[in-house]
Amino acid sequence: MSEVSAKRVFIGAGCNRVVNNVSWGASGLLSFGAQNAVAIFCPKTAQILTTLPGHKASVNCTHWLPSSKFAFKAKHLDRHYLLSGDTDGVIILWELSTNSNNWRHVLQLPQSHKKGVTCITAFMCSETDAMFASGSSDGVVNVWDVSFPSQPSEECKVSCLDSISADSKAIVTLSLAELPQNPGRFTLAMGGLDNKIKLYCGERTGKFTSVCELKGHTDWIRSLDFSLPTEETTNSIMLVSSSQDKVIRIWKLVLVGDVGSWQREITLASYIEGPVFVSGRFTYQVSVESVLIGHEDWVYSVEWQPPVDGHQPLSILSASMDKTMMIWRPEKKTGVWVNVVCVGELSHCALGFYGGHWSPDGVSILAHGYGGSFHLWRNVSSSKESENWQMQKVPSGHFAAVTDITWARTGEYLLSVSQDQTTRVFSSWKSDEEDEHWHELARPQVHGHDINCVAMVQGKGNHRFVSGAEEKVVRVFEAPLSFLKTLNHTCAGGEGSFPEDLQADVQVLGANMSALGLSQKPIYLHSSSVQVERNGGGEGLETFETVPEAAPVELKEPPIEDQLAFHTLWPESHKLYGHGNELFSLCCDHSGSLVASSCKAQSAAMAEIWLWEVGTWKAVGRLQSHSLTVTHLEFSYDDTLLLSVSRDRHFSVFSIQRTDNGEVSHKLMAKVEAHKRIIWACSWNPFGHQFATSSRDKTVKIWSIEKDARVKQVLALPQFGSSVTAVAWTGLDQKEKTGCVAVGMESGLIELWNIKVKETEEGTTAALALKLEPFMCHVSAVNRLAWRPSESNQSLLRLTSCGDDNCVRVFDFKV
């Protein structure tokens, strides 16, 4: 076998649902935490470019050096840096080379927090020097100094200037600024759970001391941001704060004079004006500039618009749990701060925003929401006077572990299921550009339980899939007309596996969500007029949370979050009852006539595998063999054998026969104790009766079914570095009997092995073809690998994978 090369095609992932998780860098790229990974996405193409492996715990916050706030100082940098902090208190510094687009792990900060990192803020003193502060949920704030190398050969230097125990409870937000007219002296604002803003002052070289507290908010402080000095007012800076009391406050920090010359009379007015403090030679006063009331729920983030050409615009972006983002500016004549732009209020789906961010040029704003989703608006207006903010495409994906993934019958799209209780369809869209761009196409199932397994129903007819969740029912879904029409606009083109002339029979346009999020009811083509009357006629029946009526339509471009959450559901056509516990594994045979299912089990009675007939959806068999949960099922490519692997460390092979009158008979052919620990996965050779099994004992074994129906082990791959959680076999050359086995591990790494099946004396051989580099792989356990269905003897192989890091990935391999 010649050299195998790998290419990253697509990464789909949702954003961790925490505040401070997203940062927009001066590089123009965005960073966010996706479980233990730090993901980087490009807002221009709406594609996730890469994920950075290194954290062992969930990533809470990311912060670019320089961030969009300091983009005006960072026009021509070769290297940008990124800080990321996790729930274990570890902070890692990363470096991006802008010329080569290569990332590297620079260092882990030497002194980690004892509890999770909640926020990171930074101040760029120059292009090669910065200060940053990190806050933790135990109330400790560390202040750091970092200097970046001017030559490529040098290393970054990081030193801890101070560690402040600011509070017994968590510090959840920080902001750093240089004091006006006082170079080398900095002020650090902290916000936490005691409703007060704490101000500390210190020098570039070291200790920070508490100088005053700002009182006014009546609930937790959620976000703080210092402005940079403007040209007109070089002796003052502003601090904006937001809180769970739904109010935003703007504070002004003014230089009032030298220490000796300025004396304060204690009068009633001085209490109103606000506290005074001394730093170095100067005295400063902090007073309330304005109070902004407009949001109806907790305000999670506030951020000053980044300076363009070094001018600080008087413009603030706020994001709130009331599902809106607002831009506030002072009126020209009166100077009163007003809300000039409000976006997001039409969406039902976001359940509120966790944070809002400006792009470096100030023409785009991004929010991240409760559903792990991004929402991006861009001001497309050409005139200065009017503004027109339009929604833009963003990457999307699951916001919890992705448990299973499968290809459509001819590989035109992917279907993934997750513990975030959704089923999602990903596909590549037609575009004029060279690279194919993948986007989420639909969200067929939005459920009330975590979903564990999925299988595409093969064979002719409409697109159908079965899914199993943390419940005892298998649910069957069928594609609605709106989806079939949308599919024509993707790269696959509509002709795929369900031609246009047959689509005429599909009477269902889409589906509606039920109140509890369990069953999805169909919307029929000719019923739209009736529905409106039914909705308008219910007097006094308005419930607190009404689920909006779905309006399924043909999509000509990738849908945004609002459309995905409500208008792309598939109707549920059947429920299959029989299992006594939560569903765990599903598969369909290659002719599309049988579906096999298994559930979690502690006993032999529960560990039965059920066979269902596609179409009638009757139970046509119950296969007994295992004593604990069956973890994976797969039919052989000629549909005569069913292979199952289990937690009881055995695999079983059943022969499946169809009698002339259409009945299904089954018989246990073999049961073998194959591994020393739980067997996680299995996969058949497309060209014969050989299969691979993978296990927690870090091994992959290849088995062959002999002529006399006995099973014998023909090969064991060398032991892997961690538990092997996924395995998938694809054929390369039918004559040569060669194939490729993809192996996915608990560590997130993926390897490809070439297998040559020989039934002669020397036996089957295997050779390592490729180890994917860690920056391309998952950062947590791989849950499933699946090769795209295609003709044999192909030179380009496409593999998809899903894992505990919330990611769905697609790779291309040139063989």
Short mmCIF file of C-alpha atoms in Angstrom, two decimals, residues 226-556:
data_model
loop_
_atom_site.label_atom_id
_atom_site.label_comp_id
_atom_site.label_asym_id
_atom_site.label_seq_id
_atom_site.Cartn_x
_atom_site.Cartn_y
_atom_site.Cartn_z
CA PHE A 226 -13.21 48.93 30.73
CA SER A 227 -13.13 51.27 27.76
CA LEU A 228 -9.90 52.61 26.32
CA PRO A 229 -9.33 56.40 26.69
CA THR A 230 -10.86 58.49 23.88
CA GLU A 231 -9.09 61.36 22.16
CA GLU A 232 -11.28 64.02 23.80
CA THR A 233 -11.05 62.60 27.32
CA THR A 234 -7.55 61.38 28.01
CA ASN A 235 -7.99 61.82 31.76
CA SER A 236 -10.88 59.39 32.18
CA ILE A 237 -11.98 55.88 31.21
CA MET A 238 -15.35 54.20 31.53
CA LEU A 239 -16.33 50.90 33.10
CA VAL A 240 -19.53 49.16 32.06
CA SER A 241 -21.08 46.52 34.34
CA SER A 242 -24.05 44.20 33.96
CA SER A 243 -25.84 42.12 36.52
CA GLN A 244 -28.55 39.58 37.18
CA ASP A 245 -30.65 42.53 38.40
CA LYS A 246 -31.28 43.14 34.62
CA VAL A 247 -29.58 46.54 34.80
CA ILE A 248 -26.44 47.83 33.04
CA ARG A 249 -24.41 50.56 34.77
CA ILE A 250 -21.77 52.81 33.25
CA TRP A 251 -19.15 54.15 35.67
CA LYS A 252 -16.67 56.91 34.94
CA LEU A 253 -13.17 56.77 36.40
CA VAL A 254 -11.74 60.34 36.33
CA LEU A 255 -8.36 61.74 37.23
CA VAL A 256 -9.21 64.61 39.60
CA GLY A 257 -5.73 65.88 40.52
CA ASP A 258 -2.35 65.37 42.19
CA VAL A 259 -2.26 63.73 45.60
CA GLY A 260 -1.08 66.83 47.45
CA SER A 261 -3.13 69.52 45.75
CA TRP A 262 -6.59 67.93 45.71
CA GLN A 263 -8.52 67.87 48.98
CA ARG A 264 -12.02 66.57 49.36
CA GLU A 265 -14.65 68.15 51.59
CA ILE A 266 -16.88 65.64 53.27
CA THR A 267 -20.30 66.86 52.24
CA LEU A 268 -23.53 65.22 51.25
CA ALA A 269 -22.56 65.69 47.60
CA SER A 270 -19.41 63.60 48.01
CA TYR A 271 -21.50 60.54 48.84
CA ILE A 272 -23.38 60.95 45.59
CA GLU A 273 -20.26 61.59 43.51
CA GLY A 274 -18.71 58.26 44.45
CA PRO A 275 -15.53 56.90 45.99
CA VAL A 276 -12.06 58.40 45.62
CA PHE A 277 -8.74 56.53 45.57
CA VAL A 278 -5.06 57.29 45.14
CA SER A 279 -2.64 55.47 42.86
CA GLY A 280 0.92 56.73 42.48
CA ARG A 281 0.94 60.52 42.28
CA PHE A 282 -2.68 60.90 41.24
CA THR A 283 -6.13 60.85 42.80
CA TYR A 284 -9.06 59.29 40.95
CA GLN A 285 -12.79 59.42 41.47
CA VAL A 286 -15.36 56.86 40.29
CA SER A 287 -18.92 58.03 39.70
CA VAL A 288 -22.04 56.65 38.03
CA GLU A 289 -22.31 57.95 34.47
CA SER A 290 -25.54 56.23 33.44
CA VAL A 291 -27.93 53.41 34.28
CA LEU A 292 -29.31 51.46 31.30
CA ILE A 293 -32.62 49.68 31.76
CA GLY A 294 -34.09 47.73 28.87
CA HIS A 295 -33.46 44.02 29.27
CA GLU A 296 -36.13 41.86 30.86
CA ASP A 297 -33.83 39.15 32.22
CA TRP A 298 -30.30 38.62 33.52
CA VAL A 299 -27.72 40.54 31.49
CA TYR A 300 -24.87 38.08 31.00
CA SER A 301 -22.42 40.21 29.05
CA VAL A 302 -21.50 43.78 28.15
CA GLU A 303 -18.68 44.81 25.84
CA TRP A 304 -17.39 48.15 24.46
CA GLN A 305 -17.14 48.37 20.68
CA PRO A 306 -13.47 47.86 19.70
CA PRO A 307 -11.57 51.01 18.72
CA VAL A 308 -11.08 51.61 15.02
CA ASP A 309 -7.93 53.68 14.23
CA GLY A 310 -7.38 54.02 17.97
CA HIS A 311 -10.67 55.91 18.61
CA GLN A 312 -12.88 54.34 21.30
CA PRO A 313 -16.48 54.54 20.00
CA LEU A 314 -19.14 55.24 22.64
CA SER A 315 -21.05 52.07 21.88
CA ILE A 316 -21.85 49.07 24.11
CA LEU A 317 -23.15 45.61 23.18
CA SER A 318 -25.18 43.74 25.79
CA ALA A 319 -26.50 40.16 25.68
CA SER A 320 -29.19 38.83 27.97
CA MET A 321 -31.17 35.76 28.94
CA ASP A 322 -34.26 37.51 27.51
CA LYS A 323 -33.08 36.28 24.06
CA THR A 324 -31.99 39.72 22.86
CA MET A 325 -28.76 41.60 22.21
CA MET A 326 -28.80 45.39 22.31
CA ILE A 327 -26.41 48.11 21.18
CA TRP A 328 -26.44 51.23 23.39
CA ARG A 329 -25.09 54.66 22.38
CA PRO A 330 -25.47 58.21 23.76
CA GLU A 331 -27.77 60.51 21.82
CA LYS A 332 -25.91 63.25 19.93
CA LYS A 333 -27.82 66.21 21.42
CA THR A 334 -28.60 65.17 24.99
CA GLY A 335 -25.85 62.66 25.69
CA VAL A 336 -28.46 60.32 27.19
CA TRP A 337 -27.62 56.63 26.58
CA VAL A 338 -30.29 54.85 24.56
CA ASN A 339 -30.76 51.45 22.99
CA VAL A 340 -30.35 51.94 19.22
CA VAL A 341 -30.29 48.34 17.97
CA CYS A 342 -32.05 45.24 19.28
CA VAL A 343 -31.59 41.83 17.64
CA GLY A 344 -32.75 38.33 18.42
CA GLU A 345 -36.18 38.99 19.90
CA LEU A 346 -38.00 37.01 17.21
CA SER A 347 -36.41 33.69 18.04
CA HIS A 348 -38.18 31.13 20.16
CA CYS A 349 -35.30 28.81 20.31
CA ALA A 350 -32.34 30.43 21.95
CA LEU A 351 -33.62 30.22 25.55
CA GLY A 352 -31.44 33.25 26.13
CA PHE A 353 -27.92 34.37 25.33
CA TYR A 354 -24.84 33.63 27.44
CA GLY A 355 -22.63 36.27 25.85
CA GLY A 356 -22.27 38.77 23.03
CA HIS A 357 -19.13 39.88 21.17
CA TRP A 358 -18.06 42.51 18.64
CA SER A 359 -16.00 41.74 15.57
CA PRO A 360 -12.70 43.69 15.42
CA ASP A 361 -14.13 46.04 12.75
CA GLY A 362 -17.38 46.60 14.66
CA VAL A 363 -19.71 45.58 11.80
CA SER A 364 -20.63 42.11 13.11
CA ILE A 365 -21.96 40.93 16.45
CA LEU A 366 -22.14 37.35 17.69
CA ALA A 367 -24.14 35.77 20.51
CA HIS A 368 -23.90 32.26 21.90
CA GLY A 369 -27.01 30.73 23.35
CA TYR A 370 -28.38 28.20 25.77
CA GLY A 371 -28.67 25.51 23.07
CA GLY A 372 -24.93 25.58 22.34
CA SER A 373 -25.77 27.66 19.26
CA PHE A 374 -24.24 30.75 17.67
CA HIS A 375 -26.17 33.72 16.29
CA LEU A 376 -24.33 36.19 14.06
CA TRP A 377 -25.60 39.51 12.73
CA ARG A 378 -23.83 41.80 10.27
CA ASN A 379 -24.59 45.44 9.56
CA VAL A 380 -25.08 45.40 5.79
CA SER A 381 -26.12 49.04 5.52
CA SER A 382 -23.83 51.16 3.35
CA SER A 383 -24.77 54.55 4.85
CA LYS A 384 -23.49 55.81 8.20
CA GLU A 385 -26.93 57.07 9.31
CA SER A 386 -29.00 53.89 9.09
CA GLU A 387 -28.18 50.41 10.29
CA ASN A 388 -29.44 47.13 8.90
CA TRP A 389 -28.41 44.06 10.91
CA GLN A 390 -28.91 40.78 9.01
CA MET A 391 -28.45 37.23 10.31
CA GLN A 392 -25.45 35.37 8.89
CA LYS A 393 -24.46 31.69 8.57
CA VAL A 394 -22.66 30.16 11.57
CA PRO A 395 -21.28 26.72 12.38
CA SER A 396 -23.47 24.52 14.56
CA GLY A 397 -23.43 21.14 16.21
CA HIS A 398 -24.27 19.14 19.30
CA PHE A 399 -23.65 20.62 22.75
CA ALA A 400 -23.29 17.26 24.51
CA ALA A 401 -21.60 13.93 23.75
CA VAL A 402 -22.46 12.59 20.25
CA THR A 403 -23.42 8.97 20.78
CA ASP A 404 -23.97 7.56 17.27
CA ILE A 405 -23.66 8.54 13.63
CA THR A 406 -24.68 7.05 10.30
CA TRP A 407 -24.61 7.90 6.57
CA ALA A 408 -27.64 8.22 4.34
CA ARG A 409 -28.12 5.27 1.98
CA THR A 410 -26.00 6.69 -0.82
CA GLY A 411 -23.87 8.87 1.45
CA GLU A 412 -25.46 12.20 0.55
CA TYR A 413 -25.73 13.34 4.16
CA LEU A 414 -24.87 12.39 7.73
CA LEU A 415 -27.23 11.71 10.61
CA SER A 416 -25.97 12.07 14.19
CA VAL A 417 -27.62 11.67 17.60
CA SER A 418 -26.52 13.02 20.94
CA GLN A 419 -27.10 13.33 24.66
CA ASP A 420 -28.24 16.89 23.90
CA GLN A 421 -31.53 15.18 22.93
CA THR A 422 -31.37 16.06 19.24
CA THR A 423 -30.86 14.24 15.92
CA ARG A 424 -29.09 16.37 13.31
CA VAL A 425 -28.46 16.10 9.57
CA PHE A 426 -25.20 17.50 8.15
CA SER A 427 -24.45 17.86 4.46
CA SER A 428 -22.25 19.83 2.08
CA TRP A 429 -23.86 22.70 0.20
CA LYS A 430 -23.33 23.68 -3.40
CA SER A 431 -21.21 26.81 -3.59
CA ASP A 432 -19.00 28.61 -6.08
CA GLU A 433 -15.90 28.12 -3.96
CA GLU A 434 -13.33 25.38 -4.41
CA ASP A 435 -13.70 23.80 -0.97
CA GLU A 436 -16.92 22.10 -0.06
CA HIS A 437 -18.61 23.69 2.92
CA TRP A 438 -20.67 21.56 5.28
CA HIS A 439 -23.59 22.86 7.30
CA GLU A 440 -26.41 21.50 9.42
CA LEU A 441 -29.29 20.82 7.06
CA ALA A 442 -32.06 19.74 9.40
CA ARG A 443 -32.84 18.68 12.95
CA PRO A 444 -35.24 15.76 12.39
CA GLN A 445 -35.76 14.94 16.08
CA VAL A 446 -35.81 17.27 19.10
CA HIS A 447 -36.57 15.02 22.03
CA GLY A 448 -37.15 14.95 25.77
CA HIS A 449 -34.60 12.17 26.42
CA ASP A 450 -30.91 11.69 25.64
CA ILE A 451 -30.59 9.77 22.37
CA ASN A 452 -28.21 6.76 22.35
CA CYS A 453 -28.40 5.14 18.92
CA VAL A 454 -29.60 5.59 15.37
CA ALA A 455 -29.83 3.53 12.17
CA MET A 456 -30.76 4.56 8.65
CA VAL A 457 -33.35 2.26 7.06
CA GLN A 458 -31.77 0.91 3.84
CA GLY A 459 -33.49 -0.15 0.65
CA LYS A 460 -35.87 1.74 -1.65
CA GLY A 461 -38.43 4.44 -0.95
CA ASN A 462 -38.38 7.51 1.22
CA HIS A 463 -35.55 8.34 3.65
CA ARG A 464 -36.31 6.75 7.03
CA PHE A 465 -34.39 6.25 10.24
CA VAL A 466 -34.93 4.62 13.61
CA SER A 467 -33.60 6.08 16.85
CA GLY A 468 -33.40 4.87 20.42
CA ALA A 469 -33.16 7.10 23.48
CA GLU A 470 -33.11 6.78 27.28
CA GLU A 471 -36.57 5.22 27.01
CA LYS A 472 -37.97 1.80 26.13
CA VAL A 473 -39.45 2.75 22.73
CA VAL A 474 -37.78 2.64 19.32
CA ARG A 475 -39.09 5.51 17.18
CA VAL A 476 -39.33 5.49 13.37
CA PHE A 477 -39.08 8.75 11.39
CA GLU A 478 -39.78 9.49 7.75
CA ALA A 479 -38.47 12.42 5.67
CA PRO A 480 -41.05 15.14 4.92
CA LEU A 481 -41.40 16.88 1.56
CA SER A 482 -39.69 20.06 2.75
CA PHE A 483 -36.53 18.05 3.49
CA LEU A 484 -36.58 16.20 0.16
CA LYS A 485 -36.79 19.51 -1.71
CA THR A 486 -34.05 21.07 0.38
CA LEU A 487 -31.79 18.11 -0.44
CA ASN A 488 -31.78 19.24 -4.09
CA HIS A 489 -29.74 22.30 -3.10
CA THR A 490 -26.97 20.34 -1.42
CA CYS A 491 -23.90 18.93 -3.13
CA ALA A 492 -25.47 15.50 -3.22
CA GLY A 493 -28.13 16.76 -5.60
CA GLY A 494 -31.64 15.41 -5.20
CA GLU A 495 -31.39 12.36 -7.42
CA GLY A 496 -29.45 10.42 -4.75
CA SER A 497 -31.46 7.48 -3.55
CA PHE A 498 -35.03 8.75 -3.83
CA PRO A 499 -35.93 10.07 -7.31
CA GLU A 500 -38.26 13.05 -7.87
CA ASP A 501 -41.14 11.10 -9.43
CA LEU A 502 -41.57 9.07 -6.25
CA GLN A 503 -41.56 12.15 -4.05
CA ALA A 504 -45.04 13.00 -5.33
CA ASP A 505 -46.46 10.34 -3.01
CA VAL A 506 -45.10 12.08 0.10
CA GLN A 507 -48.06 13.93 1.60
CA VAL A 508 -46.31 15.19 4.73
CA LEU A 509 -44.75 18.64 4.56
CA GLY A 510 -43.09 18.63 7.98
CA ALA A 511 -43.75 18.02 11.66
CA ASN A 512 -44.72 19.85 14.82
CA MET A 513 -43.12 19.55 18.22
CA SER A 514 -45.30 18.15 21.00
CA ALA A 515 -45.60 19.94 24.32
CA LEU A 516 -43.43 17.46 26.22
CA GLY A 517 -40.98 17.02 23.36
CA LEU A 518 -41.65 13.31 22.92
CA SER A 519 -43.76 12.67 19.79
CA GLN A 520 -43.59 14.73 16.62
CA LYS A 521 -46.90 15.06 14.79
CA PRO A 522 -47.02 15.39 11.00
CA ILE A 523 -48.14 18.54 9.16
CA TYR A 524 -49.94 17.51 5.96
CA LEU A 525 -49.64 19.29 2.63
CA HIS A 526 -53.26 20.46 2.39
CA SER A 527 -54.00 21.39 5.99
CA SER A 528 -52.35 24.77 6.42
CA SER A 529 -55.61 26.80 6.44
CA VAL A 530 -57.24 24.65 9.14
CA GLN A 531 -54.31 25.02 11.49
CA VAL A 532 -54.50 28.80 11.66
CA GLU A 533 -58.13 28.78 12.75
CA ARG A 534 -57.50 26.16 15.38
CA ASN A 535 -54.72 28.27 16.87
CA GLY A 536 -56.54 31.56 16.81
CA GLY A 537 -59.75 30.20 18.27
CA GLY A 538 -58.64 29.08 21.74
CA GLU A 539 -59.84 31.75 24.15
CA GLY A 540 -58.06 31.68 27.48
CA LEU A 541 -56.13 28.56 26.55
CA GLU A 542 -52.80 30.41 26.27
CA THR A 543 -50.29 28.33 28.18
CA PHE A 544 -47.08 29.74 29.62
CA GLU A 545 -44.73 28.12 27.11
CA THR A 546 -46.50 27.65 23.81
CA VAL A 547 -44.57 25.74 21.23
CA PRO A 548 -44.75 27.75 17.98
CA GLU A 549 -46.40 26.19 14.95
CA ALA A 550 -43.78 24.84 12.57
CA ALA A 551 -43.63 26.35 9.10
CA PRO A 552 -41.60 23.87 7.06
CA VAL A 553 -40.27 25.23 3.76
CA GLU A 554 -37.82 24.29 1.04
CA LEU A 555 -34.45 25.80 2.01
CA LYS A 556 -32.23 27.21 -0.74
#
